[in-house]
CSV table of C-alpha atoms and ligand atoms in Angstrom, one decimal:
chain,number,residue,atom,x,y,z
D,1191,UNK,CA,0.0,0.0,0.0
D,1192,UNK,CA,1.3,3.5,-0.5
D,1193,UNK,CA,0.6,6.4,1.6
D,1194,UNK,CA,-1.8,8.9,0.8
D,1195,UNK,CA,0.8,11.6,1.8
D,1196,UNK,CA,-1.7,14.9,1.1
D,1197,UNK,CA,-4.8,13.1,3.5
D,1198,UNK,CA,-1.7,12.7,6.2
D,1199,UNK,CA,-0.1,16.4,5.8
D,1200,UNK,CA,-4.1,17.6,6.1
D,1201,UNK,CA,-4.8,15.6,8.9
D,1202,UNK,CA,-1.8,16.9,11.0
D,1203,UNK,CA,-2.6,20.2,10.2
D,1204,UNK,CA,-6.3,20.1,11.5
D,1205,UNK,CA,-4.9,18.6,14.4
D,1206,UNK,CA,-3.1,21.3,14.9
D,1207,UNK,CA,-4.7,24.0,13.6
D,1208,UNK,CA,-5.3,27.4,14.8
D,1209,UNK,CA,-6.6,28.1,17.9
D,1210,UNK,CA,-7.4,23.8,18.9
D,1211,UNK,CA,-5.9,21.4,20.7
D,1212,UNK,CA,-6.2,17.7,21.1
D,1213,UNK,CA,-8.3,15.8,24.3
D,1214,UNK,CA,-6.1,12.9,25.3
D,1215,UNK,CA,-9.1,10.7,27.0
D,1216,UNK,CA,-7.7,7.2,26.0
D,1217,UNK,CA,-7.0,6.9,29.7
D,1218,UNK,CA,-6.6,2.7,30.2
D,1219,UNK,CA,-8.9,0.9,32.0
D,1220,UNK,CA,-6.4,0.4,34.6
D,1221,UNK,CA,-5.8,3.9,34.8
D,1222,UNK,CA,-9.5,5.5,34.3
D,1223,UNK,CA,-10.3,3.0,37.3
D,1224,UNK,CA,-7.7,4.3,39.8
D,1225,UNK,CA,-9.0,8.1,38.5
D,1226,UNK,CA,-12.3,7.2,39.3
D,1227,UNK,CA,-11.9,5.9,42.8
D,1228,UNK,CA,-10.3,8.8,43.7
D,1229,UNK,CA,-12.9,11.0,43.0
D,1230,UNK,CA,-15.7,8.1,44.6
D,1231,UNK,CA,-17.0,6.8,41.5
D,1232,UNK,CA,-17.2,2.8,40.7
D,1233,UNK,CA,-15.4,1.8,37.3
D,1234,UNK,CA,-17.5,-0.1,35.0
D,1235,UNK,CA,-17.8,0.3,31.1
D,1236,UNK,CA,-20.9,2.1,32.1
D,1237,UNK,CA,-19.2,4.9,34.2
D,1238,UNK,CA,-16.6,5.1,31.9
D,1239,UNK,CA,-19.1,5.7,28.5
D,1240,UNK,CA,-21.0,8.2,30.5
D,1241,UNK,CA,-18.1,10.4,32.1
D,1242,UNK,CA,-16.5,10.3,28.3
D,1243,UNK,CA,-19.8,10.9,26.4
D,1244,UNK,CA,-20.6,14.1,28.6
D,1245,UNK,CA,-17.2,15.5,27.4
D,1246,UNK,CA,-17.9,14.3,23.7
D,1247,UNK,CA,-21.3,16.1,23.6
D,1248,UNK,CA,-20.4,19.4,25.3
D,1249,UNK,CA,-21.4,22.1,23.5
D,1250,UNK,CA,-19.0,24.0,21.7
D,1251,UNK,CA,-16.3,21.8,22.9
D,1252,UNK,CA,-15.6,21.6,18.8
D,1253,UNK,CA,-14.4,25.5,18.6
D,1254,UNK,CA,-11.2,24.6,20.9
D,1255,UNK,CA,-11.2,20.8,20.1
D,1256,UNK,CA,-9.1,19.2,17.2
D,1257,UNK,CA,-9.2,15.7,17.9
D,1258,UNK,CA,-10.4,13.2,20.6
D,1259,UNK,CA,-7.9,10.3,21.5
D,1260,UNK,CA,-9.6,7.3,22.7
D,1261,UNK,CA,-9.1,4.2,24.3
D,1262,UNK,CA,-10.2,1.0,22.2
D,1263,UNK,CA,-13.2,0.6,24.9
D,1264,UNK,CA,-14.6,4.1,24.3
D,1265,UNK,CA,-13.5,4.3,20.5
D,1266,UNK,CA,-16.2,0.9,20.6
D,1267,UNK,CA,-18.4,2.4,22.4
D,1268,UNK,CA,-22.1,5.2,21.7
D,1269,UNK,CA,-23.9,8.2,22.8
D,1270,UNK,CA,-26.8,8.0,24.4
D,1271,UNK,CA,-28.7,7.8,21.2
D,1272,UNK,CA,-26.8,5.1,19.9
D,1273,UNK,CA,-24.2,6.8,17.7
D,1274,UNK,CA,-20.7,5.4,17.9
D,1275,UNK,CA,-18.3,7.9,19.5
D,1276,UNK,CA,-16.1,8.1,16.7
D,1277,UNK,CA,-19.1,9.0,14.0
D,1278,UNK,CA,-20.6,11.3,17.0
D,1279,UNK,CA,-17.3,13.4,17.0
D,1280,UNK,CA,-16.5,13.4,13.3
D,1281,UNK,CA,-20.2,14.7,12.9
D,1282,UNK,CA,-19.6,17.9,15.1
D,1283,UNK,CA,-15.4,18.7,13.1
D,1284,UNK,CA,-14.0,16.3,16.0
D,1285,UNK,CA,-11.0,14.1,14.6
D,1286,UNK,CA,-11.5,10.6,16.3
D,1287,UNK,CA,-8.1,9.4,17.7
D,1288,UNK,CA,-7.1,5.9,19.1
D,1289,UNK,CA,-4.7,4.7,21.4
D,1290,UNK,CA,-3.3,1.8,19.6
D,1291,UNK,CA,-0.1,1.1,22.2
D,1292,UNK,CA,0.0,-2.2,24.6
D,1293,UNK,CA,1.2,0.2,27.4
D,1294,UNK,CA,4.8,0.2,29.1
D,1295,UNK,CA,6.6,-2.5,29.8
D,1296,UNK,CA,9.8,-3.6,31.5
D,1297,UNK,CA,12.5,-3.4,29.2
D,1298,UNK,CA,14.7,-6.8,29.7
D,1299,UNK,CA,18.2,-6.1,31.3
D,1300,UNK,CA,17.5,-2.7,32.3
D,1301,UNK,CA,16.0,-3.4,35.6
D,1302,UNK,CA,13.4,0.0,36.6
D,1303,UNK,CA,13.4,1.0,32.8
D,1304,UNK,CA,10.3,0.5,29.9
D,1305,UNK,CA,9.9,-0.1,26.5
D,1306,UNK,CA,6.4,0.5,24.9
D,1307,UNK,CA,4.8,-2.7,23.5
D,1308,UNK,CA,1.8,-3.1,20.6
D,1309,UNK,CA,3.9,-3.7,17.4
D,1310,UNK,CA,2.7,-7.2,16.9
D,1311,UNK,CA,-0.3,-7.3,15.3
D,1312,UNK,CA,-0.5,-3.6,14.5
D,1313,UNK,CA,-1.1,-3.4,10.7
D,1314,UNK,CA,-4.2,-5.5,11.4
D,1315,UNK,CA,-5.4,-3.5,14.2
D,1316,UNK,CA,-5.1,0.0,12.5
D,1317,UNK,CA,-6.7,-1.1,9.4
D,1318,UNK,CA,-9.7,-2.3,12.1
D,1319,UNK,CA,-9.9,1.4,13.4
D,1320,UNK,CA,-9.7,2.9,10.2
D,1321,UNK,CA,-12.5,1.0,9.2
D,1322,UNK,CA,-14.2,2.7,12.0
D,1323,UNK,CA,-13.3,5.8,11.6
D,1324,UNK,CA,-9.5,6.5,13.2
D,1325,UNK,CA,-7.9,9.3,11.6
D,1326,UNK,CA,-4.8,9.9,14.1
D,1327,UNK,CA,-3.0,7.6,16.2
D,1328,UNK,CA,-1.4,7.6,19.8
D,1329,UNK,CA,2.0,5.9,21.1
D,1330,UNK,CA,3.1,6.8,23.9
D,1331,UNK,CA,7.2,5.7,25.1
D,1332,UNK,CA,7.7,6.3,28.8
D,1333,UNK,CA,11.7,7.8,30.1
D,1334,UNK,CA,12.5,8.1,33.5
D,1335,UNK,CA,15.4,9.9,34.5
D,1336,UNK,CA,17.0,8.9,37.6
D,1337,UNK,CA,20.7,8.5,38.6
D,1338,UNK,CA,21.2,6.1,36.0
D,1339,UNK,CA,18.4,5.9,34.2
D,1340,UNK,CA,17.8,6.5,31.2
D,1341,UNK,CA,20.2,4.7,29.5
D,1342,UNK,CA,20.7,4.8,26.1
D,1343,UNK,CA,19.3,1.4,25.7
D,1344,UNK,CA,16.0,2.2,26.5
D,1345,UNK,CA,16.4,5.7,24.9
D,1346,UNK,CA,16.9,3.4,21.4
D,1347,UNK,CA,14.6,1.0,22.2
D,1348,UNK,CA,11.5,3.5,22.6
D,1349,UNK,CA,12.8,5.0,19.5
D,1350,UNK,CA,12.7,2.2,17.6
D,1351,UNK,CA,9.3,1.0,18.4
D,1352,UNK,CA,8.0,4.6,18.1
D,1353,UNK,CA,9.5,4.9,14.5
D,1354,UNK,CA,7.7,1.5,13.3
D,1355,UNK,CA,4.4,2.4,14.7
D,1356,UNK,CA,4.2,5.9,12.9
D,1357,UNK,CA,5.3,4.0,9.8
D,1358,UNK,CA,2.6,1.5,10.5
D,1359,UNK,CA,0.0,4.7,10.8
D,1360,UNK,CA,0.9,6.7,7.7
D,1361,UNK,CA,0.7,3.1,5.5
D,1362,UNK,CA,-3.0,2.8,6.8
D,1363,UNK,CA,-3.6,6.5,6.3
D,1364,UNK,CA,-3.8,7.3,9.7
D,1365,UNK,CA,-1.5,10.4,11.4
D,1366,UNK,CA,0.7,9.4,14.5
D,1367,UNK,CA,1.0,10.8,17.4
D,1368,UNK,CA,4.6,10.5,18.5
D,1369,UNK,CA,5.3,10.6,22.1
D,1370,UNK,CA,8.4,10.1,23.6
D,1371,UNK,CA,7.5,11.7,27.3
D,1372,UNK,CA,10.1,12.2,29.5
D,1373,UNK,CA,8.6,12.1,32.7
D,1374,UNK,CA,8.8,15.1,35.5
D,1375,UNK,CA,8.9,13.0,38.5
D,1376,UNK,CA,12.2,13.5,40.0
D,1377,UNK,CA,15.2,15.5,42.1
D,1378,UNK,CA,16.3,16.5,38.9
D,1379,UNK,CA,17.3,20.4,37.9
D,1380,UNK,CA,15.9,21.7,34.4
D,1381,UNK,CA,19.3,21.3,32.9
D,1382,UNK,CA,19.0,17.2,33.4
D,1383,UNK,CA,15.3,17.3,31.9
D,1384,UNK,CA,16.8,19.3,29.1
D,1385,UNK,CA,19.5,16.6,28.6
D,1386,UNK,CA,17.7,13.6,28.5
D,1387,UNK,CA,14.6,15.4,26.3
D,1388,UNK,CA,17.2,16.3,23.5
D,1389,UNK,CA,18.4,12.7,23.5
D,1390,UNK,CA,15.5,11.2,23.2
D,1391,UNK,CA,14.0,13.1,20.7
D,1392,UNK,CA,17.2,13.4,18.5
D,1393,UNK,CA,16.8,9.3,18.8
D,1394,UNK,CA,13.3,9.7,17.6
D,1395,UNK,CA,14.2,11.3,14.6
D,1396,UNK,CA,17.0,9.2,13.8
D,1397,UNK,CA,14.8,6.5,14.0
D,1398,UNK,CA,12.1,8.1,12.0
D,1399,UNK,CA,14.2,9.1,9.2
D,1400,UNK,CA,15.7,5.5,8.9
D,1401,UNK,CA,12.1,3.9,8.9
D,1402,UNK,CA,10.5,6.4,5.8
D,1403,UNK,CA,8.3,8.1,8.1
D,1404,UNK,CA,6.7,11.4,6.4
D,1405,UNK,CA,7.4,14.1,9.0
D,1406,UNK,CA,5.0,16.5,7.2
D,1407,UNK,CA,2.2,13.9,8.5
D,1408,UNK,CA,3.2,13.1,12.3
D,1409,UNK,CA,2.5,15.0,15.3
D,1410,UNK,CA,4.6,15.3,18.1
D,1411,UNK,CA,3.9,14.9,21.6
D,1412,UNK,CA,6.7,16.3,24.0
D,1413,UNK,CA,6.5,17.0,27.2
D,1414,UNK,CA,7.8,20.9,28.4
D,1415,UNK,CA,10.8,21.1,30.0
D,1416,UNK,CA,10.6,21.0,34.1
D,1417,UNK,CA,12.8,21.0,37.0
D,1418,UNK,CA,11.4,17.8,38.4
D,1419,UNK,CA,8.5,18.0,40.9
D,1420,UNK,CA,10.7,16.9,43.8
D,1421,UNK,CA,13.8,19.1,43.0
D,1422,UNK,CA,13.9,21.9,45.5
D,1423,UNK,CA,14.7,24.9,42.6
D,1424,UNK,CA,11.7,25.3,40.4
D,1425,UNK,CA,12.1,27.4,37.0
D,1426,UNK,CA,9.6,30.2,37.0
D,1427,UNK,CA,6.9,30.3,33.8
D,1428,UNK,CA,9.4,32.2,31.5
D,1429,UNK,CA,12.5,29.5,32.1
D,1430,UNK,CA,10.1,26.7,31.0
D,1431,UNK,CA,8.7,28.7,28.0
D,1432,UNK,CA,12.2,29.5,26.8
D,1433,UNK,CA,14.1,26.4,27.7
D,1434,UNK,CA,11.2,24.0,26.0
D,1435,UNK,CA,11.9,26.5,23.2
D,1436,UNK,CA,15.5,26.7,22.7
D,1437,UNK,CA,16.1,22.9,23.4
D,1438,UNK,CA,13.2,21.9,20.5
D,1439,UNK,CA,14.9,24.4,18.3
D,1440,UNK,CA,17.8,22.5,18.2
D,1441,UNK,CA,16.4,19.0,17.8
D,1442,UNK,CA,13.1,19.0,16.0
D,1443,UNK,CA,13.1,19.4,12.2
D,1444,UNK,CA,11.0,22.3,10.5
D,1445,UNK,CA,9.3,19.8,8.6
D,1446,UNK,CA,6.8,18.6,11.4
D,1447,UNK,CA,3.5,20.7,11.5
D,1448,UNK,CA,3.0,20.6,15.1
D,1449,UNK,CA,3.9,20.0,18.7
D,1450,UNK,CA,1.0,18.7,21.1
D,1451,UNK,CA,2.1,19.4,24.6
D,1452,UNK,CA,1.2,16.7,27.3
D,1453,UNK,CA,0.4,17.8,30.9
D,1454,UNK,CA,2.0,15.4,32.8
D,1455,UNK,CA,0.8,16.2,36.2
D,1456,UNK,CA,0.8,19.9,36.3
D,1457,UNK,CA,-1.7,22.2,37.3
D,1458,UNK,CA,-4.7,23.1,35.2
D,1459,UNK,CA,-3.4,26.4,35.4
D,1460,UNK,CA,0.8,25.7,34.9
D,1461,UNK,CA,0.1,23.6,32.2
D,1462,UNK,CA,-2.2,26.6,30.6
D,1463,UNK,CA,0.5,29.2,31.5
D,1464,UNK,CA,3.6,27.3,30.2
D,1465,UNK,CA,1.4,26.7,27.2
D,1466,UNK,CA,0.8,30.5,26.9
D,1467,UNK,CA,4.2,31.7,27.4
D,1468,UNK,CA,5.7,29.6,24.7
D,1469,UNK,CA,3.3,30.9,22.3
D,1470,UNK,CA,3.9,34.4,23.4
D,1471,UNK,CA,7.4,33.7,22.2
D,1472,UNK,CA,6.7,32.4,19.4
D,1473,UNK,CA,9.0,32.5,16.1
D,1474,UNK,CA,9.1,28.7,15.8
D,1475,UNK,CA,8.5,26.6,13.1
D,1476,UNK,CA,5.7,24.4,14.1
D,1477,UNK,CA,2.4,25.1,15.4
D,1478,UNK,CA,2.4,25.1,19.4
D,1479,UNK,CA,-0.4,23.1,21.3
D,1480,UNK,CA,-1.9,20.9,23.8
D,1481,UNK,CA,-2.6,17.2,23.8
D,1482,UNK,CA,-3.5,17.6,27.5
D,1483,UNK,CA,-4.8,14.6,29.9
D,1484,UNK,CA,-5.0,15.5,33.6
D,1485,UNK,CA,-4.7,19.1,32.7
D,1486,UNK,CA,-8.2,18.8,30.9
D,1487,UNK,CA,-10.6,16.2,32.5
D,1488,UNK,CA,-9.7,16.8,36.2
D,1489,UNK,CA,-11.9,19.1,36.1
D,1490,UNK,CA,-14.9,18.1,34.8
D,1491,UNK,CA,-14.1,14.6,36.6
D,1492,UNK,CA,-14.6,16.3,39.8
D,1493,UNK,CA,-17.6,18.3,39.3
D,1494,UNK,CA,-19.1,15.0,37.8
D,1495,UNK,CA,-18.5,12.7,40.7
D,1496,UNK,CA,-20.9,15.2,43.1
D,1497,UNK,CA,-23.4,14.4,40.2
D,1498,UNK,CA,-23.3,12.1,37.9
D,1499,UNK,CA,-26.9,12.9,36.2
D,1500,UNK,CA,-26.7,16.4,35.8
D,1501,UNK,CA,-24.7,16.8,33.6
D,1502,UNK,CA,-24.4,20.6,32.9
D,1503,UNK,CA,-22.2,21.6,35.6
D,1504,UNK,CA,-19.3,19.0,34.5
D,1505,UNK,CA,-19.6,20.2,31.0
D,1506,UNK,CA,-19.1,24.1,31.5
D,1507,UNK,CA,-16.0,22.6,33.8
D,1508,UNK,CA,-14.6,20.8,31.0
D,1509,UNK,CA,-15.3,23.6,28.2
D,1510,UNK,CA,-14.0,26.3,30.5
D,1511,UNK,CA,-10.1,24.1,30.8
D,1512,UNK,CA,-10.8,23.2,27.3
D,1513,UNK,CA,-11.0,27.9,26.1
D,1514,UNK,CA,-8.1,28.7,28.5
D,1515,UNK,CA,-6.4,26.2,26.9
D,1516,UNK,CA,-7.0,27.0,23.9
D,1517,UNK,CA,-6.4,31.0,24.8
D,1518,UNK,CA,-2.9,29.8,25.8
D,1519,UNK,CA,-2.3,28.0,22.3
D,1520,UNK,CA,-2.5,31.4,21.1
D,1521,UNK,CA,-0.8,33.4,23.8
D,1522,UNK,CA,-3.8,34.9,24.7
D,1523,UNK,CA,-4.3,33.4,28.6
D,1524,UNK,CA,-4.4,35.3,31.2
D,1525,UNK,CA,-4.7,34.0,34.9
D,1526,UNK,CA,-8.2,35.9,35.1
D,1527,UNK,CA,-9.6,33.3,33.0
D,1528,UNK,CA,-9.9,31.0,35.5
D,1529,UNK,CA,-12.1,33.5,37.2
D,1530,UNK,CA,-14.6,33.5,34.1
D,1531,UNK,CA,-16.4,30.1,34.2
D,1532,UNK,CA,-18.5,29.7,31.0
D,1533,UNK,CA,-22.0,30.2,31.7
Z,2867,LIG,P1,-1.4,14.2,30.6
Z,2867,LIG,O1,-1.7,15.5,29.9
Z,2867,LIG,O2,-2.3,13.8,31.7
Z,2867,LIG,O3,0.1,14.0,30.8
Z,2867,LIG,O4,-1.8,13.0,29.5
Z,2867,LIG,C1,-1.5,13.2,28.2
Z,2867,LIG,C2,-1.2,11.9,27.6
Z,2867,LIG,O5,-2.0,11.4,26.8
Z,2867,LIG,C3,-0.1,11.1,28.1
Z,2867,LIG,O6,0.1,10.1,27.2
């Protein structure tokens, strides 16, 4: 099969396109369950379809939302009325997104350390989702950094697999996602997260290049560059913005349309101002923008679990992250947009 390289370059683009970001809602069932039970709320496929679905149908969640990235459960499953999620969203300018990685797993011989599995198998699987709609793809590789860690091997290993799954993707005519996050747990200063982020994604492209991968039709997912959460010195809004900057200057190639920042485990309102600041900056080649988790349902999660039937309340939760969001993707957040929930 070849690639249908102008559907792919499109497809990136209106992932990223002006003023939108991307809902990453593809949450495991492993992990949707422990988010549940934190906030009180049993995990079934039923609680799972409803809390998703409310999202999904929120009004006017299409003017800041690209694309929805789902979890094969909820990518299965339908609205209220019956209409498969994927069809529900592509009927409102929603691109349906899937999760198609096996999750994290330990990496033989390199004892604390990953390697992302779902390769086996994959061609088959995509050309499934495609059939029902997929238009974008999710893998997600997982580095720790640690005293020792990462080491290159899983540095190249994550690579690897990341370069064969978005050649998989673009042969079925579906846009990947690449994500290599470097995680911000950790002692570490900025400088370190710097280090390790510039490694792994020079390995990702390395890896890319040497497995065809069209990087006019691939997203990429980084995460910002953080002192880790434990390390005493914190970098101020500013730092972030311009570190994140200068590092990705040096290591991403011009040729890919957009970066789709991941949250991981900020606040709503860093993870809106980091957002903001880079785009403030500016002067890059690539579209700037959000591919947020945590930093988008939270929310709405919360309001939800003190009522689960009406609905309304959760909704203007999750549309108000979703605008400042989508403000900051423009570099037009302000803190005293948190103060304006959407009527
Ligand atoms: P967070 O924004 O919660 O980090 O999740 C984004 C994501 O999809 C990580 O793979």
């Amino acid at each position: 099969m070849t690639m249908d390289r102008t559907r792919l370059e499109e497809t990136a683009r209106a992932m990223v396109a002006e003023g939108k970001g991307i809902l990453a809602a593809d949450e495991s069932n492993a992990t949707m369950t422990k988010r549940l039970e934190a906030v009180g709320i049993e995990s079934t496929p039923e609680s799972r379809r409803g809390f998703r679905g409310l999202m999904f149908t929120t009004e006017g969640a299409a003017d800041h939302i690209s694309g929805v990235i789902m979890y094969d459960e909820t990518f299965r499953q339908t609205s209220d009325d019956g209409t498969p999620f994927p069809e529900l969203l592509a009927s409102v300018g929603i691109l349906p997104g899937i999760k198609v990685d096996t999750g994290a797993k330990p990496l033989a011989g390199f004892p604390g350390e990953t390697v992302t599995e779902g390769l086996d198998g994959l061609r088959g699987r995509l050309s499934e989702y495609r059939e029902l709609g997929a238009r974008f793809a999710k893998w997600r590789a997982v580095i720790g950094i640690g005293e020792d860690r990462p080491t290159r091997g899983c540095i190249e290993a994550n690579a690897h697999a990341l370069a064969r799954y978005a050649a998989l993707c673009q042969e079925a005519g579906i846009v990947p996602i690449v994500e290599p996050e470097v995680l911000m747990e950790g002692q570490h200063a900025i400088d370190r997260s710097e280090e390790v982020t510039a490694a792994a994604l020079r390995a990702v492209f390395e890896r890319l290049a040497e497995q065809r991968v069209l990087l006019e039709g691939i997203v990429l997912k980084p995460n910002m560059l953080l002192a880790g959460y434990d390390c005493p010195e914190q970098a101020s809004v500013e730092e972030v913005a311009e570190r994140t900057l200068a590092c990705f200057r040096r290591v991403v190639p011009a040729a890919v349309p957009g970066l789709a920042f991941l949250s991981g485990g900020q606040s709503d309102e860093r993870a809106a101002a980091h957002l903001n600041a880079m785009n403030a900056i500016g002067g890059v080649p690539w579209e700037l923008t959000f591919s947020y988790g945590r930093a988008l349902v939270a929310a709405p999660l919360k309001v939800w679990a003190a009522d689960t039937v009406e609905i309304a309340d959760a909704q203007d939760a999750f549309l108000h992250r979703a605008r400042c969001n989508a403000a900051a993707r423009m570099g037009r957040y302000v803190e005293s947009m948190e103060h304006q929930l959407v009527a």
